[in-house]
PDB file of C-alpha atoms in Angstrom:
ATOM      1  CA  MET A   9       0.073   9.277 -62.882  1.00 83.00           C
ATOM      2  CA  LYS A  10      -0.949   5.664 -63.572  1.00 88.00           C
ATOM      3  CA  THR A  11      -0.921   3.431 -60.486  1.00 87.00           C
ATOM      4  CA  ILE A  12      -0.316  -0.299 -60.904  1.00 87.00           C
ATOM      5  CA  ARG A  13      -0.619  -2.786 -58.017  1.00 83.00           C
ATOM      6  CA  CYS A  14       1.826  -5.616 -58.565  1.00 86.00           C
ATOM      7  CA  ASN A  15       1.932  -9.268 -57.553  1.00 78.00           C
ATOM      8  CA  GLU A  16       5.170  -9.976 -59.394  1.00 77.00           C
ATOM      9  CA  ASN A  17       8.568 -10.070 -57.717  1.00 84.00           C
ATOM     10  CA  PHE A  18       9.790  -6.600 -56.738  1.00 89.00           C
ATOM     11  CA  LEU A  19      13.437  -7.420 -57.442  1.00 91.00           C
ATOM     12  CA  SER A  20      12.805  -8.380 -61.056  1.00 91.00           C
ATOM     13  CA  ARG A  21      11.468  -4.904 -61.927  1.00 91.00           C
ATOM     14  CA  TYR A  22      14.114  -3.194 -59.792  1.00 92.00           C
ATOM     15  CA  ASN A  23      16.953  -5.080 -61.486  1.00 92.00           C
ATOM     16  CA  TYR A  24      15.510  -4.410 -64.933  1.00 91.00           C
ATOM     17  CA  LEU A  25      15.224  -0.656 -64.317  1.00 93.00           C
ATOM     18  CA  LYS A  26      18.652  -0.387 -62.710  1.00 91.00           C
ATOM     19  CA  LYS A  27      20.294  -2.232 -65.597  1.00 91.00           C
ATOM     20  CA  SER A  28      18.450  -0.078 -68.153  1.00 93.00           C
ATOM     21  CA  GLY A  29      19.915   3.140 -66.730  1.00 92.00           C
ATOM     22  CA  LYS A  30      16.466   4.768 -66.516  1.00 92.00           C
ATOM     23  CA  GLU A  31      15.746   7.394 -63.893  1.00 94.00           C
ATOM     24  CA  PHE A  32      13.400   6.102 -61.186  1.00 95.00           C
ATOM     25  CA  THR A  33      12.684   6.291 -57.464  1.00 96.00           C
ATOM     26  CA  ILE A  34      11.825   3.694 -54.824  1.00 95.00           C
ATOM     27  CA  SER A  35       9.763   4.719 -51.797  1.00 93.00           C
ATOM     28  CA  LYS A  36       9.961   2.245 -48.913  1.00 90.00           C
ATOM     29  CA  THR A  37       7.897   1.951 -45.748  1.00 84.00           C
ATOM     30  CA  SER A  38       7.494  -0.954 -43.333  1.00 75.00           C
ATOM     31  CA  SER A  39       4.477  -2.173 -45.324  1.00 76.00           C
ATOM     32  CA  SER A  40       5.189  -1.311 -48.964  1.00 83.00           C
ATOM     33  CA  GLN A  41       7.677  -0.536 -51.706  1.00 89.00           C
ATOM     34  CA  ILE A  42       6.717   1.791 -54.556  1.00 92.00           C
ATOM     35  CA  ILE A  43       8.669   2.169 -57.775  1.00 94.00           C
ATOM     36  CA  GLN A  44       7.983   5.351 -59.724  1.00 94.00           C
ATOM     37  CA  VAL A  45       9.304   5.631 -63.261  1.00 94.00           C
ATOM     38  CA  GLY A  46       8.020   8.247 -65.688  1.00 92.00           C
ATOM     39  CA  ASN A  47       4.254   8.577 -65.235  1.00 93.00           C
ATOM     40  CA  LYS A  48       3.829   5.095 -63.759  1.00 92.00           C
ATOM     41  CA  LYS A  49       3.791   4.011 -60.140  1.00 92.00           C
ATOM     42  CA  TYR A  50       4.227   0.311 -59.277  1.00 92.00           C
ATOM     43  CA  ILE A  51       3.047  -0.632 -55.791  1.00 88.00           C
ATOM     44  CA  TYR A  52       4.363  -3.726 -53.982  1.00 88.00           C
ATOM     45  CA  SER A  53       2.611  -4.167 -50.667  1.00 79.00           C
ATOM     46  CA  ASN A  54       3.659  -6.418 -47.784  1.00 68.00           C
ATOM     47  CA  SER A  55       0.076  -6.386 -46.527  1.00 65.00           C
ATOM     48  CA  HIS A  56      -3.314  -6.354 -48.195  1.00 66.00           C
ATOM     49  CA  ILE A  57      -4.176  -2.665 -47.843  1.00 69.00           C
ATOM     50  CA  ASN A  58      -7.023  -1.647 -50.128  1.00 72.00           C
ATOM     51  CA  LYS A  59      -8.185   1.807 -51.221  1.00 76.00           C
ATOM     52  CA  LYS A  60     -10.762   2.082 -48.421  1.00 83.00           C
ATOM     53  CA  GLU A  61      -8.121   1.450 -45.789  1.00 83.00           C
ATOM     54  CA  MET A  62      -5.750   3.945 -47.403  1.00 82.00           C
ATOM     55  CA  LEU A  63      -8.565   6.502 -47.353  1.00 88.00           C
ATOM     56  CA  MET A  64      -9.130   5.785 -43.652  1.00 91.00           C
ATOM     57  CA  GLN A  65      -5.434   6.371 -42.987  1.00 90.00           C
ATOM     58  CA  LYS A  66      -5.734   9.795 -44.612  1.00 92.00           C
ATOM     59  CA  LYS A  67      -8.809  10.529 -42.501  1.00 95.00           C
ATOM     60  CA  VAL A  68      -7.122   9.680 -39.200  1.00 96.00           C
ATOM     61  CA  LYS A  69      -4.202  11.972 -40.022  1.00 95.00           C
ATOM     62  CA  LYS A  70      -6.604  14.804 -40.898  1.00 96.00           C
ATOM     63  CA  GLU A  71      -8.609  14.147 -37.724  1.00 97.00           C
ATOM     64  CA  ILE A  72      -5.510  14.474 -35.551  1.00 97.00           C
ATOM     65  CA  LEU A  73      -4.130  17.550 -37.302  1.00 97.00           C
ATOM     66  CA  ASP A  74      -7.549  19.257 -37.081  1.00 97.00           C
ATOM     67  CA  ASN A  75      -7.755  18.555 -33.332  1.00 97.00           C
ATOM     68  CA  LEU A  76      -4.204  19.533 -32.399  1.00 97.00           C
ATOM     69  CA  PRO A  77      -4.905  23.293 -32.049  1.00 96.00           C
ATOM     70  CA  ASN A  78      -7.504  22.493 -29.373  1.00 96.00           C
ATOM     71  CA  ILE A  79      -5.654  19.969 -27.202  1.00 96.00           C
ATOM     72  CA  SER A  80      -5.489  20.565 -23.454  1.00 97.00           C
ATOM     73  CA  SER A  81      -2.491  22.003 -21.650  1.00 97.00           C
ATOM     74  CA  LYS A  82      -2.023  18.576 -20.018  1.00 96.00           C
ATOM     75  CA  THR A  83      -1.747  16.882 -23.426  1.00 97.00           C
ATOM     76  CA  GLN A  84       0.624  19.569 -24.666  1.00 97.00           C
ATOM     77  CA  TYR A  85       2.800  19.006 -21.605  1.00 97.00           C
ATOM     78  CA  LEU A  86       2.894  15.264 -22.334  1.00 96.00           C
ATOM     79  CA  MET A  87       3.865  15.960 -25.954  1.00 96.00           C
ATOM     80  CA  ASP A  88       6.675  18.254 -24.806  1.00 96.00           C
ATOM     81  CA  ASN A  89       8.038  15.776 -22.252  1.00 95.00           C
ATOM     82  CA  ILE A  90       8.122  12.414 -23.997  1.00 93.00           C
ATOM     83  CA  ILE A  91      10.525   9.804 -22.667  1.00 89.00           C
ATOM     84  CA  LYS A  92      11.573   6.593 -24.391  1.00 86.00           C
ATOM     85  CA  THR A  93       8.773   4.052 -24.722  1.00 90.00           C
ATOM     86  CA  ASN A  94       9.909   0.595 -23.584  1.00 88.00           C
ATOM     87  CA  TYR A  95       6.869  -1.406 -24.809  1.00 89.00           C
ATOM     88  CA  PHE A  96       7.800  -4.181 -22.352  1.00 87.00           C
ATOM     89  CA  GLN A  97       9.333  -4.656 -18.932  1.00 86.00           C
ATOM     90  CA  PHE A  98      10.114  -7.622 -16.681  1.00 82.00           C
ATOM     91  CA  HIS A  99      10.466  -8.347 -13.004  1.00 78.00           C
ATOM     92  CA  ASN A 100      14.020  -9.388 -12.156  1.00 67.00           C
ATOM     93  CA  LYS A 101      12.866 -12.981 -11.484  1.00 63.00           C
ATOM     94  CA  MET A 102      12.194 -13.281 -15.230  1.00 61.00           C
ATOM     95  CA  GLN A 103      15.855 -12.780 -16.108  1.00 57.00           C
ATOM     96  CA  ASP A 104      17.199 -15.665 -14.022  1.00 61.00           C
ATOM     97  CA  LEU A 105      17.399 -17.999 -17.017  1.00 63.00           C
ATOM     98  CA  ASP A 106      21.142 -18.251 -17.401  1.00 64.00           C
ATOM     99  CA  GLN A 107      21.535 -21.616 -19.145  1.00 67.00           C
ATOM    100  CA  THR A 108      20.389 -22.410 -22.685  1.00 72.00           C
ATOM    101  CA  GLY A 109      17.328 -24.650 -22.491  1.00 76.00           C
ATOM    102  CA  GLU A 110      16.489 -23.579 -18.938  1.00 77.00           C
ATOM    103  CA  ILE A 111      12.741 -23.261 -18.295  1.00 83.00           C
ATOM    104  CA  VAL A 112      10.747 -21.335 -15.708  1.00 82.00           C
ATOM    105  CA  LYS A 113       7.064 -22.157 -15.279  1.00 87.00           C
ATOM    106  CA  ILE A 114       4.772 -19.915 -13.235  1.00 89.00           C
ATOM    107  CA  SER A 115       1.196 -20.917 -12.425  1.00 91.00           C
ATOM    108  CA  GLY A 116      -1.725 -18.906 -11.097  1.00 91.00           C
ATOM    109  CA  VAL A 117      -1.058 -16.034 -13.492  1.00 93.00           C
ATOM    110  CA  TRP A 118      -3.492 -13.237 -14.312  1.00 95.00           C
ATOM    111  CA  GLU A 119      -3.520 -10.989 -17.366  1.00 96.00           C
ATOM    112  CA  MET A 120      -5.049  -7.510 -17.461  1.00 96.00           C
ATOM    113  CA  ASP A 121      -5.223  -5.603 -20.758  1.00 96.00           C
ATOM    114  CA  ILE A 122      -6.148  -2.041 -21.596  1.00 96.00           C
ATOM    115  CA  THR A 123      -9.094  -2.224 -23.974  1.00 94.00           C
ATOM    116  CA  LYS A 124      -8.068  -0.796 -27.374  1.00 95.00           C
ATOM    117  CA  ALA A 125      -5.243   0.996 -25.587  1.00 96.00           C
ATOM    118  CA  TYR A 126      -3.943   3.314 -28.300  1.00 96.00           C
ATOM    119  CA  TYR A 127      -7.412   4.381 -29.408  1.00 97.00           C
ATOM    120  CA  GLN A 128      -8.535   5.079 -25.846  1.00 97.00           C
ATOM    121  CA  THR A 129      -5.363   7.116 -25.340  1.00 97.00           C
ATOM    122  CA  ALA A 130      -5.815   9.069 -28.575  1.00 97.00           C
ATOM    123  CA  ARG A 131      -9.367   9.909 -27.501  1.00 97.00           C
ATOM    124  CA  ASN A 132      -8.497  10.687 -23.872  1.00 97.00           C
ATOM    125  CA  LEU A 133      -5.744  13.095 -24.939  1.00 97.00           C
ATOM    126  CA  GLY A 134      -7.998  14.830 -27.461  1.00 97.00           C
ATOM    127  CA  PHE A 135      -6.207  13.696 -30.630  1.00 98.00           C
ATOM    128  CA  ILE A 136      -9.409  12.100 -31.941  1.00 97.00           C
ATOM    129  CA  SER A 137     -13.044  12.861 -31.122  1.00 97.00           C
ATOM    130  CA  ASN A 138     -15.511  10.482 -29.486  1.00 97.00           C
ATOM    131  CA  GLU A 139     -17.310  10.255 -32.817  1.00 97.00           C
ATOM    132  CA  PHE A 140     -14.153   9.290 -34.702  1.00 96.00           C
ATOM    133  CA  TYR A 141     -13.241   6.814 -31.937  1.00 96.00           C
ATOM    134  CA  ASP A 142     -16.613   5.093 -32.362  1.00 96.00           C
ATOM    135  CA  LYS A 143     -16.084   4.918 -36.133  1.00 94.00           C
ATOM    136  CA  CYS A 144     -12.715   3.241 -35.617  1.00 93.00           C
ATOM    137  CA  LEU A 145     -14.341   0.520 -33.522  1.00 91.00           C
ATOM    138  CA  LEU A 146     -16.537  -0.411 -36.486  1.00 91.00           C
ATOM    139  CA  ILE A 147     -13.741  -1.014 -38.980  1.00 90.00           C
ATOM    140  CA  PRO A 148     -12.154  -4.478 -39.441  1.00 86.00           C
ATOM    141  CA  LYS A 149      -9.699  -5.371 -36.693  1.00 85.00           C
ATOM    142  CA  SER A 150      -6.847  -5.878 -39.172  1.00 82.00           C
ATOM    143  CA  TRP A 151      -7.328  -2.271 -40.349  1.00 85.00           C
ATOM    144  CA  ARG A 152      -7.620  -0.944 -36.826  1.00 88.00           C
ATOM    145  CA  LEU A 153      -4.317  -2.514 -35.789  1.00 84.00           C
ATOM    146  CA  ARG A 154      -2.534  -0.663 -38.615  1.00 87.00           C
ATOM    147  CA  LEU A 155      -4.515   2.561 -38.677  1.00 91.00           C
ATOM    148  CA  LEU A 156      -3.108   4.617 -35.807  1.00 93.00           C
ATOM    149  CA  GLY A 157       0.409   3.333 -36.398  1.00 90.00           C
ATOM    150  CA  SER A 158       0.238   4.704 -39.935  1.00 90.00           C
ATOM    151  CA  ILE A 159       0.624   8.244 -38.571  1.00 93.00           C
ATOM    152  CA  ALA A 160       4.213   7.397 -37.594  1.00 89.00           C
ATOM    153  CA  THR A 161       5.214   5.958 -40.975  1.00 86.00           C
ATOM    154  CA  LYS A 162       8.789   6.669 -41.985  1.00 85.00           C
ATOM    155  CA  LYS A 163       9.382   6.745 -45.725  1.00 88.00           C
ATOM    156  CA  VAL A 164      12.810   6.094 -47.253  1.00 93.00           C
ATOM    157  CA  ILE A 165      13.135   7.357 -50.835  1.00 94.00           C
ATOM    158  CA  GLU A 166      15.954   6.123 -53.054  1.00 95.00           C
ATOM    159  CA  HIS A 167      16.754   8.034 -56.268  1.00 95.00           C
ATOM    160  CA  TYR A 168      18.362   6.113 -59.148  1.00 94.00           C
ATOM    161  CA  LYS A 169      19.866   7.427 -62.365  1.00 91.00           C
ATOM    162  CA  ASP A 170      22.377   6.077 -64.905  1.00 91.00           C
ATOM    163  CA  LYS A 171      22.408   2.659 -63.199  1.00 89.00           C
ATOM    164  CA  ASP A 172      23.480   4.110 -59.833  1.00 92.00           C
ATOM    165  CA  LEU A 173      21.874   5.177 -56.570  1.00 93.00           C
ATOM    166  CA  GLN A 174      22.157   8.976 -56.539  1.00 92.00           C
ATOM    167  CA  ASN A 175      20.804   9.870 -53.078  1.00 94.00           C
ATOM    168  CA  ILE A 176      18.503   8.791 -50.256  1.00 94.00           C
ATOM    169  CA  GLU A 177      15.834  10.843 -48.474  1.00 92.00           C
ATOM    170  CA  VAL A 178      14.114   9.962 -45.214  1.00 90.00           C
ATOM    171  CA  LYS A 179      10.689  11.528 -44.763  1.00 88.00           C
ATOM    172  CA  THR A 180       8.351  11.510 -41.788  1.00 88.00           C
ATOM    173  CA  ASN A 181       5.695  13.871 -40.496  1.00 91.00           C
ATOM    174  CA  LYS A 182       7.366  15.116 -37.303  1.00 93.00           C
ATOM    175  CA  ILE A 183       4.116  16.431 -35.839  1.00 95.00           C
ATOM    176  CA  LEU A 184       2.248  13.161 -36.302  1.00 96.00           C
ATOM    177  CA  ARG A 185       5.282  11.209 -35.139  1.00 94.00           C
ATOM    178  CA  ASN A 186       5.247  13.252 -31.939  1.00 96.00           C
ATOM    179  CA  VAL A 187       1.556  12.423 -31.470  1.00 97.00           C
ATOM    180  CA  TRP A 188       2.271   8.708 -31.916  1.00 96.00           C
ATOM    181  CA  ASP A 189       5.169   8.843 -29.444  1.00 96.00           C
ATOM    182  CA  CYS A 190       2.912  10.612 -26.947  1.00 97.00           C
ATOM    183  CA  ILE A 191       0.224   7.913 -27.291  1.00 97.00           C
ATOM    184  CA  THR A 192       2.607   4.970 -26.899  1.00 96.00           C
ATOM    185  CA  ASN A 193       4.431   6.740 -24.080  1.00 96.00           C
ATOM    186  CA  GLN A 194       1.226   7.253 -22.107  1.00 97.00           C
ATOM    187  CA  VAL A 195       0.295   3.571 -22.366  1.00 97.00           C
ATOM    188  CA  ASP A 196       3.824   2.580 -21.370  1.00 96.00           C
ATOM    189  CA  LYS A 197       3.776   4.855 -18.323  1.00 96.00           C
ATOM    190  CA  CYS A 198       0.489   3.315 -17.199  1.00 96.00           C
ATOM    191  CA  MET A 199       1.961  -0.181 -17.491  1.00 96.00           C
ATOM    192  CA  GLY A 200       5.037   0.921 -15.542  1.00 94.00           C
ATOM    193  CA  ASP A 201       2.889   2.429 -12.790  1.00 96.00           C
ATOM    194  CA  CYS A 202       0.867  -0.791 -12.565  1.00 96.00           C
ATOM    195  CA  ALA A 203       4.071  -2.807 -12.244  1.00 94.00           C
ATOM    196  CA  GLU A 204       5.399  -0.555  -9.482  1.00 93.00           C
ATOM    197  CA  MET A 205       2.079  -0.697  -7.653  1.00 94.00           C
ATOM    198  CA  ILE A 206       1.976  -4.493  -7.309  1.00 94.00           C
ATOM    199  CA  ASN A 207       5.751  -4.796  -6.779  1.00 88.00           C
ATOM    200  CA  LYS A 208       7.037  -8.371  -6.421  1.00 88.00           C
ATOM    201  CA  HIS A 209       3.753  -9.867  -7.718  1.00 92.00           C
ATOM    202  CA  PHE A 210       4.425  -8.346 -11.135  1.00 93.00           C
ATOM    203  CA  LEU A 211       5.878 -10.700 -13.780  1.00 91.00           C
ATOM    204  CA  PHE A 212       6.034  -8.686 -16.998  1.00 90.00           C
ATOM    205  CA  TYR A 213       4.063  -6.360 -19.243  1.00 93.00           C
ATOM    206  CA  TRP A 214       3.915  -6.347 -23.000  1.00 92.00           C
ATOM    207  CA  VAL A 215       2.677  -3.164 -24.727  1.00 93.00           C
ATOM    208  CA  ASP A 216      -0.800  -2.865 -23.152  1.00 95.00           C
ATOM    209  CA  GLY A 217      -1.121  -6.091 -21.167  1.00 95.00           C
ATOM    210  CA  ILE A 218       0.292  -6.851 -17.713  1.00 95.00           C
ATOM    211  CA  TYR A 219       0.930 -10.331 -16.256  1.00 95.00           C
ATOM    212  CA  PHE A 220       1.056 -10.980 -12.521  1.00 95.00           C
ATOM    213  CA  VAL A 221       0.248 -13.346  -9.650  1.00 93.00           C
ATOM    214  CA  GLU A 222      -2.064 -12.490  -6.775  1.00 91.00           C
ATOM    215  CA  LYS A 223      -0.675 -11.916  -3.298  1.00 86.00           C
ATOM    216  CA  LYS A 224      -0.837 -15.072  -1.222  1.00 84.00           C
ATOM    217  CA  GLY A 225      -4.007 -15.163   0.837  1.00 83.00           C
ATOM    218  CA  HIS A 226      -5.711 -12.528  -1.302  1.00 86.00           C
ATOM    219  CA  LYS A 227      -8.089 -12.995  -4.223  1.00 86.00           C
ATOM    220  CA  THR A 228      -8.318  -9.503  -5.654  1.00 90.00           C
ATOM    221  CA  LEU A 229      -5.666  -7.237  -4.075  1.00 93.00           C
ATOM    222  CA  CYS A 230      -3.345  -6.935  -7.098  1.00 94.00           C
ATOM    223  CA  LYS A 231      -6.262  -6.776  -9.525  1.00 95.00           C
ATOM    224  CA  ASN A 232      -7.794  -3.943  -7.536  1.00 95.00           C
ATOM    225  CA  LEU A 233      -4.494  -2.061  -7.400  1.00 96.00           C
ATOM    226  CA  ILE A 234      -3.972  -2.362 -11.155  1.00 96.00           C
ATOM    227  CA  ASN A 235      -7.568  -1.366 -11.814  1.00 95.00           C
ATOM    228  CA  PHE A 236      -7.066   1.698  -9.593  1.00 96.00           C
ATOM    229  CA  VAL A 237      -4.010   2.783 -11.636  1.00 97.00           C
ATOM    230  CA  MET A 238      -5.843   2.265 -14.927  1.00 96.00           C
ATOM    231  CA  GLU A 239      -8.758   4.357 -13.679  1.00 96.00           C
ATOM    232  CA  GLN A 240      -6.331   7.227 -13.009  1.00 96.00           C
ATOM    233  CA  TYR A 241      -5.412   7.059 -16.706  1.00 96.00           C
ATOM    234  CA  ASP A 242      -9.115   6.824 -17.639  1.00 96.00           C
ATOM    235  CA  TYR A 243      -8.674   3.361 -19.156  1.00 97.00           C
ATOM    236  CA  GLU A 244     -11.132   0.499 -19.390  1.00 95.00           C
ATOM    237  CA  CYS A 245      -9.565  -2.934 -19.093  1.00 94.00           C
ATOM    238  CA  THR A 246     -10.242  -6.648 -19.308  1.00 95.00           C
ATOM    239  CA  ILE A 247      -8.971  -9.438 -17.043  1.00 94.00           C
ATOM    240  CA  GLU A 248      -8.290 -13.122 -17.675  1.00 94.00           C
ATOM    241  CA  LYS A 249      -7.137 -16.018 -15.487  1.00 95.00           C
ATOM    242  CA  LEU A 250      -4.400 -18.001 -17.247  1.00 95.00           C
ATOM    243  CA  ASP A 251      -3.246 -21.578 -16.693  1.00 93.00           C
ATOM    244  CA  TYR A 252       0.417 -20.620 -16.537  1.00 93.00           C
ATOM    245  CA  ILE A 253       3.250 -18.896 -18.364  1.00 92.00           C
ATOM    246  CA  GLN A 254       6.467 -20.574 -19.385  1.00 90.00           C
ATOM    247  CA  ALA A 255       9.757 -18.800 -20.052  1.00 85.00           C
ATOM    248  CA  VAL A 256      12.455 -20.632 -22.014  1.00 86.00           C
ATOM    249  CA  ASN A 257      16.072 -19.606 -22.607  1.00 82.00           C
ATOM    250  CA  LEU A 258      16.737 -20.213 -26.314  1.00 82.00           C
ATOM    251  CA  ASP A 259      20.408 -19.237 -26.270  1.00 74.00           C
ATOM    252  CA  ARG A 260      20.230 -15.551 -27.225  1.00 73.00           C
ATOM    253  CA  GLN A 261      16.566 -14.934 -26.571  1.00 80.00           C
ATOM    254  CA  ILE A 262      13.848 -15.601 -24.033  1.00 81.00           C
ATOM    255  CA  ARG A 263      10.639 -17.086 -25.404  1.00 86.00           C
ATOM    256  CA  LEU A 264       7.544 -16.568 -23.268  1.00 88.00           C
ATOM    257  CA  TYR A 265       4.531 -18.830 -23.769  1.00 92.00           C
ATOM    258  CA  VAL A 266       1.120 -17.975 -22.329  1.00 94.00           C
ATOM    259  CA  TYR A 267      -1.360 -20.840 -21.780  1.00 95.00           C
ATOM    260  CA  LYS A 268      -5.097 -20.701 -21.162  1.00 94.00           C
ATOM    261  CA  ASP A 269      -7.709 -23.496 -21.135  1.00 93.00           C
ATOM    262  CA  GLY A 270      -5.009 -26.035 -21.920  1.00 92.00           C
ATOM    263  CA  LYS A 271      -3.921 -24.253 -25.111  1.00 93.00           C
ATOM    264  CA  LYS A 272      -1.180 -21.809 -26.036  1.00 93.00           C
ATOM    265  CA  LYS A 273      -2.853 -18.372 -26.115  1.00 93.00           C
ATOM    266  CA  SER A 274       0.121 -16.259 -27.185  1.00 91.00           C
ATOM    267  CA  GLU A 275       3.898 -16.083 -27.182  1.00 91.00           C
ATOM    268  CA  PHE A 276       6.552 -13.377 -27.005  1.00 86.00           C
ATOM    269  CA  SER A 277      10.208 -13.411 -27.930  1.00 83.00           C
ATOM    270  CA  VAL A 278      12.819 -10.988 -26.598  1.00 77.00           C
ATOM    271  CA  PRO A 279      16.644 -10.917 -26.861  1.00 71.00           C
ATOM    272  CA  LYS A 280      18.157 -12.013 -23.528  1.00 64.00           C
ATOM    273  CA  LYS A 281      20.130  -8.777 -23.157  1.00 59.00           C
ATOM    274  CA  ARG A 282      16.910  -6.747 -23.439  1.00 56.00           C
ATOM    275  CA  ILE A 283      15.322  -8.776 -20.657  1.00 55.00           C
ATOM    276  CA  LYS A 284      18.208  -7.651 -18.469  1.00 52.00           C
ATOM    277  CA  LYS A 285      17.921  -4.051 -19.644  1.00 47.00           C
ATOM    278  CA  TYR A 286      14.199  -3.682 -19.050  1.00 48.00           C
ATOM    279  CA  LYS A 287      13.823  -5.314 -15.672  1.00 48.00           C
ATOM    280  CA  LEU A 288      11.984  -3.929 -12.688  1.00 50.00           C
ATOM    281  CA  ASN A 289      14.350  -3.986  -9.734  1.00 51.00           C
ATOM    282  CA  ASN A 290      12.340  -4.783  -6.652  1.00 49.00           C
TER     283      ASN A 290
END
């Protein structure tokens, strides 16, 4: 099989093959589209993944599958009892932006993040070894952000023949997908526990970072409570003092801006209805 990495427009080759009536397949993931016709494979990537990174993705899958027979009963229980991962949650004060253009600004905000959350979780639950964890910390950050997520890749395969789409297959490794769901679920549960612990001082969390204000008259109470929860999950974390966060109602979505040292540090965007759905009622 000859593999060809393409910079040309995907649609031009697709339209040519479809019009020709040749038999071919298209494999689609979130990061690539691959056309296979005869003994040739044309790869169109949405990101710059090179051969070394692809090899690392194979290694992480092998690492996890090799370790699965030896996971603890606690990890097995977590894998058997996965609930939906929210990835974010908000205090009910964050949903009170009813008018388009309305702005809420909150000062004195702190941010605490789990350090390399998914990798710590994969190691803590026994999916990867300490040695493999250390290797992952040495690879480029752009690779690391994609690496673990690659185990959950869903592939959609379209089969074409005689100018028509014949059938569609959806392929995913159910075992590895279950591992990924377990990892993200564990991080999400930790964030939820942190939010519950600090109650009305919680503002929102986003994946592995939680935003909050300190209790009036206290300098470290909420930080200590969050740190206590993270220690129960065996997580290391970092903490930052922010200038403020600003939430803006942009008609159908809420845009959250995070400012530090007079500059915008990050921003998040969520449909308004999802803010209402994932609110912490306290």
